[in-house]
């Protein structure tokens, strides 16, 4: 008797092993898809891996910090039968016989490799943003930190003069955190403060926190163990400068896609998706922080990763 070989499950290449990518991979297994995860870093977990604050939005795990939650998810992910290439990046993508072919660099042996996939899920998240000048300053001076969630902020800044640039939640949340560690903090924003009212009120109540709106430094000069900052009306020395200018979607990987395979973006450079996480390119899906959502968060990313897997399964059946 001749028996048919079992059909090969469609391969889903998932870029990013944060909550969205891990959730998508987990759901792919339930829907009979074969996920392969490509992660630029050397570990799974995503942005929350360094968050030492409790995650207030994750129902069912009260008090758990982002760091603990992220580790719990990564530990679960590690038990799944999902091939994962860490320290790996996509260097090119093309269509070949109705399937994607991804060129990869890095991975376990560092050698270039290629992967054929029936669908791609973009789950590369967001990253802190800074002006080109401030990003260059951060590269040159160890006393300048771009973005929150740094172990140095958590453990290494006590009894110092700190300048925070930015006026949103992260700026004021960090001002309060650093004030608790006996630092004197100045928060300086180009426009007004957009942080939630509770943070603003708490900062105004603290003697060691100075808030300066509509104010932009004219010069920031690195000096021994700190920086000298000049405004139009004052010049002061600080030990640390934290840049909290918010986040932008991590869409740089799309520069390696040929124009015909690049999905449409929103005005804010998020990947545009429909309710099923489909992008404008057939076979290409996106989930998590690099898509626009009312409230970017771990629960949102998990739900979107799951929805993307479901959409792929449904679209493959319909094809
Ligand atoms: C300061 C701060 C506090 C927050 N607090 C909370 C909170 O309390 N509760 C909450 O629910 N959410 C919180 N969030 C939001 C939450 O972290 C995100 O919504 C969530 O991590 C999004 O998951 P993601 O998988 O989309 O992206 P990420 O978690 O950013 O994961 C993306 C992954 O993709 C990888 N990657 C990036 N580029 C590439 C590439 N080219 N190729 C391969 N891999 C790539 C990254 O290394 C990373 O592992 C907070 C965010 C910040 C910044």
mmCIF file of N, CA and C and ligand atoms in Angstrom, residues 14-23 37-49 51 53-58 64-66 69-70 85-90 122-128 147-149 169-170 173-174 196 244 246-247 250-254 256 287-291 293 295-302 304, ligand 1:
data_model
loop_
_atom_site.group_PDB
_atom_site.id
_atom_site.type_symbol
_atom_site.label_atom_id
_atom_site.label_comp_id
_atom_site.label_asym_id
_atom_site.label_seq_id
_atom_site.Cartn_x
_atom_site.Cartn_y
_atom_site.Cartn_z
ATOM 1 N N UNK A 14 9.376 34.396 12.312
ATOM 2 C CA UNK A 14 8.961 35.453 13.249
ATOM 3 C C UNK A 14 10.195 36.263 13.626
ATOM 4 N N UNK A 15 10.166 37.554 13.359
ATOM 5 C CA UNK A 15 11.317 38.406 13.665
ATOM 6 C C UNK A 15 11.085 39.084 15.006
ATOM 7 N N UNK A 16 11.842 38.664 16.018
ATOM 8 C CA UNK A 16 11.720 39.257 17.351
ATOM 9 C C UNK A 16 11.159 38.266 18.349
ATOM 10 N N UNK A 17 11.852 38.131 19.495
ATOM 11 C CA UNK A 17 11.400 37.208 20.554
ATOM 12 C C UNK A 17 10.998 37.967 21.802
ATOM 13 N N UNK A 18 10.251 39.072 21.598
ATOM 14 C CA UNK A 18 9.597 39.744 22.721
ATOM 15 C C UNK A 18 8.252 39.075 22.963
ATOM 16 N N UNK A 19 7.391 39.678 23.798
ATOM 17 C CA UNK A 19 6.087 39.072 24.063
ATOM 18 C C UNK A 19 5.295 38.782 22.794
ATOM 19 N N UNK A 20 5.318 39.685 21.800
ATOM 20 C CA UNK A 20 4.537 39.470 20.575
ATOM 21 C C UNK A 20 5.076 38.270 19.798
ATOM 22 N N UNK A 21 6.395 38.211 19.616
ATOM 23 C CA UNK A 21 6.995 37.124 18.845
ATOM 24 C C UNK A 21 6.850 35.783 19.549
ATOM 25 N N UNK A 22 7.083 35.766 20.881
ATOM 26 C CA UNK A 22 6.971 34.497 21.632
ATOM 27 C C UNK A 22 5.531 33.994 21.622
ATOM 28 N N UNK A 23 4.592 34.931 21.799
ATOM 29 C CA UNK A 23 3.180 34.538 21.800
ATOM 30 C C UNK A 23 2.778 34.002 20.435
ATOM 31 N N UNK A 37 11.967 31.390 14.960
ATOM 32 C CA UNK A 37 12.134 32.743 15.506
ATOM 33 C C UNK A 37 13.557 33.236 15.255
ATOM 34 N N UNK A 38 13.641 34.489 14.819
ATOM 35 C CA UNK A 38 14.938 35.129 14.574
ATOM 36 C C UNK A 38 15.039 36.320 15.514
ATOM 37 N N UNK A 39 16.000 36.283 16.413
ATOM 38 C CA UNK A 39 16.115 37.324 17.441
ATOM 39 C C UNK A 39 17.500 37.965 17.361
ATOM 40 N N UNK A 40 17.506 39.277 17.332
ATOM 41 C CA UNK A 40 18.773 40.006 17.214
ATOM 42 C C UNK A 40 19.632 39.894 18.474
ATOM 43 N N UNK A 41 18.976 39.845 19.611
ATOM 44 C CA UNK A 41 19.688 39.797 20.885
ATOM 45 C C UNK A 41 20.124 38.355 21.191
ATOM 46 N N UNK A 42 20.748 38.161 22.371
ATOM 47 C CA UNK A 42 21.157 36.790 22.691
ATOM 48 C C UNK A 42 20.187 36.102 23.643
ATOM 49 N N UNK A 43 19.002 36.688 23.790
ATOM 50 C CA UNK A 43 18.019 36.090 24.691
ATOM 51 C C UNK A 43 16.616 36.493 24.246
ATOM 52 N N UNK A 44 15.625 35.731 24.720
ATOM 53 C CA UNK A 44 14.229 36.089 24.470
ATOM 54 C C UNK A 44 13.740 36.967 25.624
ATOM 55 N N UNK A 45 12.637 37.668 25.419
ATOM 56 C CA UNK A 45 12.045 38.441 26.524
ATOM 57 C C UNK A 45 11.640 39.845 26.132
ATOM 58 N N UNK A 46 12.406 40.476 25.246
ATOM 59 C CA UNK A 46 12.033 41.809 24.759
ATOM 60 C C UNK A 46 12.286 42.915 25.756
ATOM 61 N N UNK A 47 11.585 44.024 25.552
ATOM 62 C CA UNK A 47 11.864 45.271 26.276
ATOM 63 C C UNK A 47 11.687 45.136 27.791
ATOM 64 N N UNK A 48 10.812 44.263 28.230
ATOM 65 C CA UNK A 48 10.526 44.171 29.660
ATOM 66 C C UNK A 48 11.631 43.471 30.455
ATOM 67 N N UNK A 49 12.572 42.897 29.780
ATOM 68 C CA UNK A 49 13.648 42.184 30.490
ATOM 69 C C UNK A 49 14.385 43.051 31.492
ATOM 70 N N UNK A 51 12.912 45.808 33.000
ATOM 71 C CA UNK A 51 11.987 46.676 33.751
ATOM 72 C C UNK A 51 11.869 46.232 35.198
ATOM 73 N N UNK A 53 10.175 47.783 37.467
ATOM 74 C CA UNK A 53 8.895 48.197 38.059
ATOM 75 C C UNK A 53 7.871 47.066 37.918
ATOM 76 N N UNK A 54 6.904 46.986 38.849
ATOM 77 C CA UNK A 54 5.846 45.982 38.682
ATOM 78 C C UNK A 54 5.014 46.285 37.433
ATOM 79 N N UNK A 55 4.575 45.240 36.763
ATOM 80 C CA UNK A 55 3.708 45.412 35.594
ATOM 81 C C UNK A 55 2.261 45.507 36.074
ATOM 82 N N UNK A 56 1.706 46.698 36.012
ATOM 83 C CA UNK A 56 0.364 46.931 36.551
ATOM 84 C C UNK A 56 -0.734 46.479 35.593
ATOM 85 N N UNK A 57 -0.365 46.144 34.363
ATOM 86 C CA UNK A 57 -1.389 45.866 33.341
ATOM 87 C C UNK A 57 -1.565 44.390 33.061
ATOM 88 N N UNK A 58 -0.777 43.562 33.700
ATOM 89 C CA UNK A 58 -0.833 42.133 33.414
ATOM 90 C C UNK A 58 -1.696 41.465 34.478
ATOM 91 N N UNK A 64 4.393 41.421 40.260
ATOM 92 C CA UNK A 64 5.510 40.876 39.480
ATOM 93 C C UNK A 64 6.132 42.000 38.643
ATOM 94 N N UNK A 65 7.456 42.125 38.687
ATOM 95 C CA UNK A 65 8.095 43.172 37.886
ATOM 96 C C UNK A 65 8.137 42.740 36.413
ATOM 97 N N UNK A 66 8.366 43.722 35.539
ATOM 98 C CA UNK A 66 8.495 43.418 34.119
ATOM 99 C C UNK A 66 9.595 42.385 33.883
ATOM 100 N N UNK A 69 8.420 38.937 34.949
ATOM 101 C CA UNK A 69 7.410 38.451 34.005
ATOM 102 C C UNK A 69 8.061 38.020 32.688
ATOM 103 N N UNK A 70 9.000 38.853 32.234
ATOM 104 C CA UNK A 70 9.669 38.577 30.974
ATOM 105 C C UNK A 70 10.473 37.271 31.061
ATOM 106 N N UNK A 85 16.897 31.322 16.397
ATOM 107 C CA UNK A 85 18.274 31.765 16.109
ATOM 108 C C UNK A 85 18.504 33.078 16.820
ATOM 109 N N UNK A 86 19.335 33.043 17.890
ATOM 110 C CA UNK A 86 19.679 34.270 18.607
ATOM 111 C C UNK A 86 20.857 34.948 17.920
ATOM 112 N N UNK A 87 21.069 36.226 18.262
ATOM 113 C CA UNK A 87 22.133 37.046 17.640
ATOM 114 C C UNK A 87 22.084 36.940 16.129
ATOM 115 N N UNK A 88 20.899 36.972 15.609
ATOM 116 C CA UNK A 88 20.707 36.735 14.187
ATOM 117 C C UNK A 88 19.894 37.878 13.585
ATOM 118 N N UNK A 89 20.213 38.266 12.378
ATOM 119 C CA UNK A 89 19.491 39.359 11.705
ATOM 120 C C UNK A 89 19.147 38.945 10.288
ATOM 121 N N UNK A 90 18.067 39.491 9.799
ATOM 122 C CA UNK A 90 17.703 39.308 8.395
ATOM 123 C C UNK A 90 18.498 40.317 7.573
ATOM 124 N N UNK A 122 6.427 40.277 11.615
ATOM 125 C CA UNK A 122 7.329 41.296 12.154
ATOM 126 C C UNK A 122 6.926 41.556 13.598
ATOM 127 N N UNK A 123 7.843 41.359 14.531
ATOM 128 C CA UNK A 123 7.538 41.581 15.955
ATOM 129 C C UNK A 123 8.764 42.198 16.626
ATOM 130 N N UNK A 124 9.293 43.238 15.992
ATOM 131 C CA UNK A 124 10.580 43.792 16.433
ATOM 132 C C UNK A 124 10.445 44.927 17.449
ATOM 133 N N UNK A 125 9.223 45.273 17.842
ATOM 134 C CA UNK A 125 9.044 46.207 18.958
ATOM 135 C C UNK A 125 9.426 47.646 18.655
ATOM 136 N N UNK A 126 9.787 48.354 19.728
ATOM 137 C CA UNK A 126 10.174 49.766 19.601
ATOM 138 C C UNK A 126 11.538 49.959 20.256
ATOM 139 N N UNK A 127 12.111 51.135 20.042
ATOM 140 C CA UNK A 127 13.364 51.444 20.744
ATOM 141 C C UNK A 127 13.370 52.916 21.129
ATOM 142 N N UNK A 128 14.152 53.254 22.169
ATOM 143 C CA UNK A 128 14.169 54.644 22.625
ATOM 144 C C UNK A 128 14.689 55.557 21.525
ATOM 145 N N UNK A 147 17.016 56.534 27.007
ATOM 146 C CA UNK A 147 15.909 55.616 27.272
ATOM 147 C C UNK A 147 15.917 55.086 28.698
ATOM 148 N N UNK A 148 14.747 54.594 29.118
ATOM 149 C CA UNK A 148 14.623 54.068 30.483
ATOM 150 C C UNK A 148 15.102 52.619 30.578
ATOM 151 N N UNK A 149 14.846 51.991 31.701
ATOM 152 C CA UNK A 149 15.082 50.563 31.902
ATOM 153 C C UNK A 149 16.562 50.170 31.808
ATOM 154 N N UNK A 169 5.727 60.467 30.612
ATOM 155 C CA UNK A 169 5.647 59.586 31.790
ATOM 156 C C UNK A 169 7.021 59.044 32.197
ATOM 157 N N UNK A 170 7.798 58.595 31.213
ATOM 158 C CA UNK A 170 9.094 58.002 31.558
ATOM 159 C C UNK A 170 10.007 59.010 32.228
ATOM 160 N N UNK A 173 8.515 59.652 35.830
ATOM 161 C CA UNK A 173 8.606 58.421 36.616
ATOM 162 C C UNK A 173 10.056 58.213 37.076
ATOM 163 N N UNK A 174 11.003 58.457 36.160
ATOM 164 C CA UNK A 174 12.415 58.309 36.530
ATOM 165 C C UNK A 174 12.872 59.402 37.487
ATOM 166 N N UNK A 196 1.371 61.908 32.858
ATOM 167 C CA UNK A 196 0.078 61.817 33.547
ATOM 168 C C UNK A 196 0.099 62.697 34.800
ATOM 169 N N UNK A 244 14.955 61.000 27.740
ATOM 170 C CA UNK A 244 13.683 60.264 27.760
ATOM 171 C C UNK A 244 12.750 60.888 26.726
ATOM 172 N N UNK A 246 10.931 59.311 24.497
ATOM 173 C CA UNK A 246 9.927 58.383 23.980
ATOM 174 C C UNK A 246 10.541 57.327 23.074
ATOM 175 N N UNK A 247 9.668 56.692 22.312
ATOM 176 C CA UNK A 247 10.053 55.505 21.549
ATOM 177 C C UNK A 247 9.679 55.640 20.091
ATOM 178 N N UNK A 250 10.616 49.914 15.680
ATOM 179 C CA UNK A 250 11.853 49.304 15.181
ATOM 180 C C UNK A 250 11.630 48.758 13.769
ATOM 181 N N UNK A 251 11.530 49.635 12.788
ATOM 182 C CA UNK A 251 11.213 49.167 11.431
ATOM 183 C C UNK A 251 12.442 49.145 10.515
ATOM 184 N N UNK A 252 13.622 49.335 11.098
ATOM 185 C CA UNK A 252 14.833 49.404 10.257
ATOM 186 C C UNK A 252 15.032 48.152 9.402
ATOM 187 N N UNK A 253 14.582 47.012 9.925
ATOM 188 C CA UNK A 253 14.774 45.766 9.185
ATOM 189 C C UNK A 253 14.100 45.834 7.807
ATOM 190 N N UNK A 254 13.092 46.684 7.665
ATOM 191 C CA UNK A 254 12.371 46.768 6.380
ATOM 192 C C UNK A 254 13.250 47.346 5.273
ATOM 193 N N UNK A 256 15.882 46.221 4.493
ATOM 194 C CA UNK A 256 16.494 45.067 3.829
ATOM 195 C C UNK A 256 15.488 44.301 2.976
ATOM 196 N N UNK A 287 2.959 42.350 14.623
ATOM 197 C CA UNK A 287 2.320 42.293 15.940
ATOM 198 C C UNK A 287 3.175 43.014 16.967
ATOM 199 N N UNK A 288 2.517 43.551 17.971
ATOM 200 C CA UNK A 288 3.237 44.184 19.078
ATOM 201 C C UNK A 288 3.503 45.651 18.827
ATOM 202 N N UNK A 289 4.537 46.150 19.513
ATOM 203 C CA UNK A 289 4.789 47.596 19.567
ATOM 204 C C UNK A 289 5.105 48.243 18.228
ATOM 205 N N UNK A 290 5.498 47.486 17.239
ATOM 206 C CA UNK A 290 5.799 48.174 15.978
ATOM 207 C C UNK A 290 4.538 48.438 15.176
ATOM 208 N N UNK A 291 3.390 47.999 15.681
ATOM 209 C CA UNK A 291 2.112 48.410 15.095
ATOM 210 C C UNK A 291 1.513 49.470 16.025
ATOM 211 N N UNK A 293 -1.130 50.995 18.437
ATOM 212 C CA UNK A 293 -2.258 50.520 19.242
ATOM 213 C C UNK A 293 -2.589 51.570 20.290
ATOM 214 N N UNK A 295 -2.934 51.248 23.424
ATOM 215 C CA UNK A 295 -2.088 51.117 24.611
ATOM 216 C C UNK A 295 -1.034 50.030 24.384
ATOM 217 N N UNK A 296 0.138 50.423 23.885
ATOM 218 C CA UNK A 296 1.194 49.407 23.736
ATOM 219 C C UNK A 296 1.507 48.797 25.099
ATOM 220 N N UNK A 297 1.529 47.496 25.188
ATOM 221 C CA UNK A 297 1.761 46.832 26.476
ATOM 222 C C UNK A 297 2.013 45.356 26.224
ATOM 223 N N UNK A 298 2.415 44.664 27.250
ATOM 224 C CA UNK A 298 2.659 43.229 27.122
ATOM 225 C C UNK A 298 1.359 42.487 26.779
ATOM 226 N N UNK A 299 0.245 42.745 27.500
ATOM 227 C CA UNK A 299 -0.984 42.022 27.120
ATOM 228 C C UNK A 299 -1.399 42.296 25.676
ATOM 229 N N UNK A 300 -1.225 43.549 25.217
ATOM 230 C CA UNK A 300 -1.587 43.874 23.828
ATOM 231 C C UNK A 300 -0.708 43.081 22.857
ATOM 232 N N UNK A 301 0.603 43.054 23.142
ATOM 233 C CA UNK A 301 1.542 42.356 22.251
ATOM 234 C C UNK A 301 1.228 40.853 22.212
ATOM 235 N N UNK A 302 0.905 40.288 23.374
ATOM 236 C CA UNK A 302 0.582 38.857 23.423
ATOM 237 C C UNK A 302 -0.657 38.567 22.569
ATOM 238 N N UNK A 304 -1.855 40.318 20.090
ATOM 239 C CA UNK A 304 -1.612 40.532 18.661
ATOM 240 C C UNK A 304 -0.779 39.393 18.056
HETATM 241 C C1 LIG B 1 9.764 52.101 30.214
HETATM 242 C C2 LIG B 1 8.708 51.152 29.785
HETATM 243 C C3 LIG B 1 7.832 50.673 30.707
HETATM 244 C C4 LIG B 1 6.824 49.801 30.316
HETATM 245 N N1 LIG B 1 5.995 49.314 31.256
HETATM 246 C C5 LIG B 1 5.071 48.416 30.918
HETATM 247 C C6 LIG B 1 4.237 47.832 31.912
HETATM 248 O O1 LIG B 1 4.335 48.145 33.094
HETATM 249 N N2 LIG B 1 3.336 46.909 31.513
HETATM 250 C C7 LIG B 1 3.205 46.508 30.217
HETATM 251 O O2 LIG B 1 2.393 45.650 29.932
HETATM 252 N N3 LIG B 1 3.970 47.052 29.251
HETATM 253 C C8 LIG B 1 4.890 47.995 29.565
HETATM 254 N N4 LIG B 1 5.684 48.536 28.598
HETATM 255 C C9 LIG B 1 5.447 48.179 27.193
HETATM 256 C C10 LIG B 1 5.982 46.799 26.831
HETATM 257 O O3 LIG B 1 7.353 46.701 27.187
HETATM 258 C C11 LIG B 1 5.839 46.580 25.331
HETATM 259 O O4 LIG B 1 4.525 46.931 24.937
HETATM 260 C C12 LIG B 1 6.121 45.138 24.951
HETATM 261 O O5 LIG B 1 7.421 44.762 25.351
HETATM 262 C C13 LIG B 1 5.970 44.966 23.436
HETATM 263 O O6 LIG B 1 6.359 43.683 23.066
HETATM 264 P P1 LIG B 1 6.949 43.423 21.607
HETATM 265 O O7 LIG B 1 7.178 41.955 21.534
HETATM 266 O O8 LIG B 1 6.117 44.082 20.592
HETATM 267 O O9 LIG B 1 8.333 44.213 21.563
HETATM 268 P P2 LIG B 1 9.647 44.081 22.447
HETATM 269 O O10 LIG B 1 9.349 43.664 23.820
HETATM 270 O O11 LIG B 1 10.366 45.353 22.223
HETATM 271 O O12 LIG B 1 10.455 42.893 21.729
HETATM 272 C C14 LIG B 1 10.991 43.053 20.437
HETATM 273 C C15 LIG B 1 12.095 42.012 20.231
HETATM 274 O O13 LIG B 1 12.533 42.107 18.875
HETATM 275 C C16 LIG B 1 13.959 42.067 18.836
HETATM 276 N N5 LIG B 1 14.396 42.734 17.611
HETATM 277 C C17 LIG B 1 14.422 44.054 17.337
HETATM 278 N N6 LIG B 1 14.838 44.261 16.077
HETATM 279 C C18 LIG B 1 15.086 43.044 15.549
HETATM 280 C C19 LIG B 1 15.523 42.594 14.276
HETATM 281 N N7 LIG B 1 15.800 43.445 13.287
HETATM 282 N N8 LIG B 1 15.651 41.270 14.063
HETATM 283 C C20 LIG B 1 15.374 40.383 15.051
HETATM 284 N N9 LIG B 1 14.962 40.751 16.280
HETATM 285 C C21 LIG B 1 14.797 42.068 16.521
HETATM 286 C C22 LIG B 1 14.377 42.773 20.113
HETATM 287 O O14 LIG B 1 15.697 42.418 20.484
HETATM 288 C C23 LIG B 1 13.319 42.260 21.095
HETATM 289 O O15 LIG B 1 13.716 41.035 21.695
HETATM 290 C C24 LIG B 1 6.693 49.411 28.945
HETATM 291 C C25 LIG B 1 7.605 49.897 28.007
HETATM 292 C C26 LIG B 1 8.602 50.751 28.425
HETATM 293 C C27 LIG B 1 9.570 51.257 27.409
#
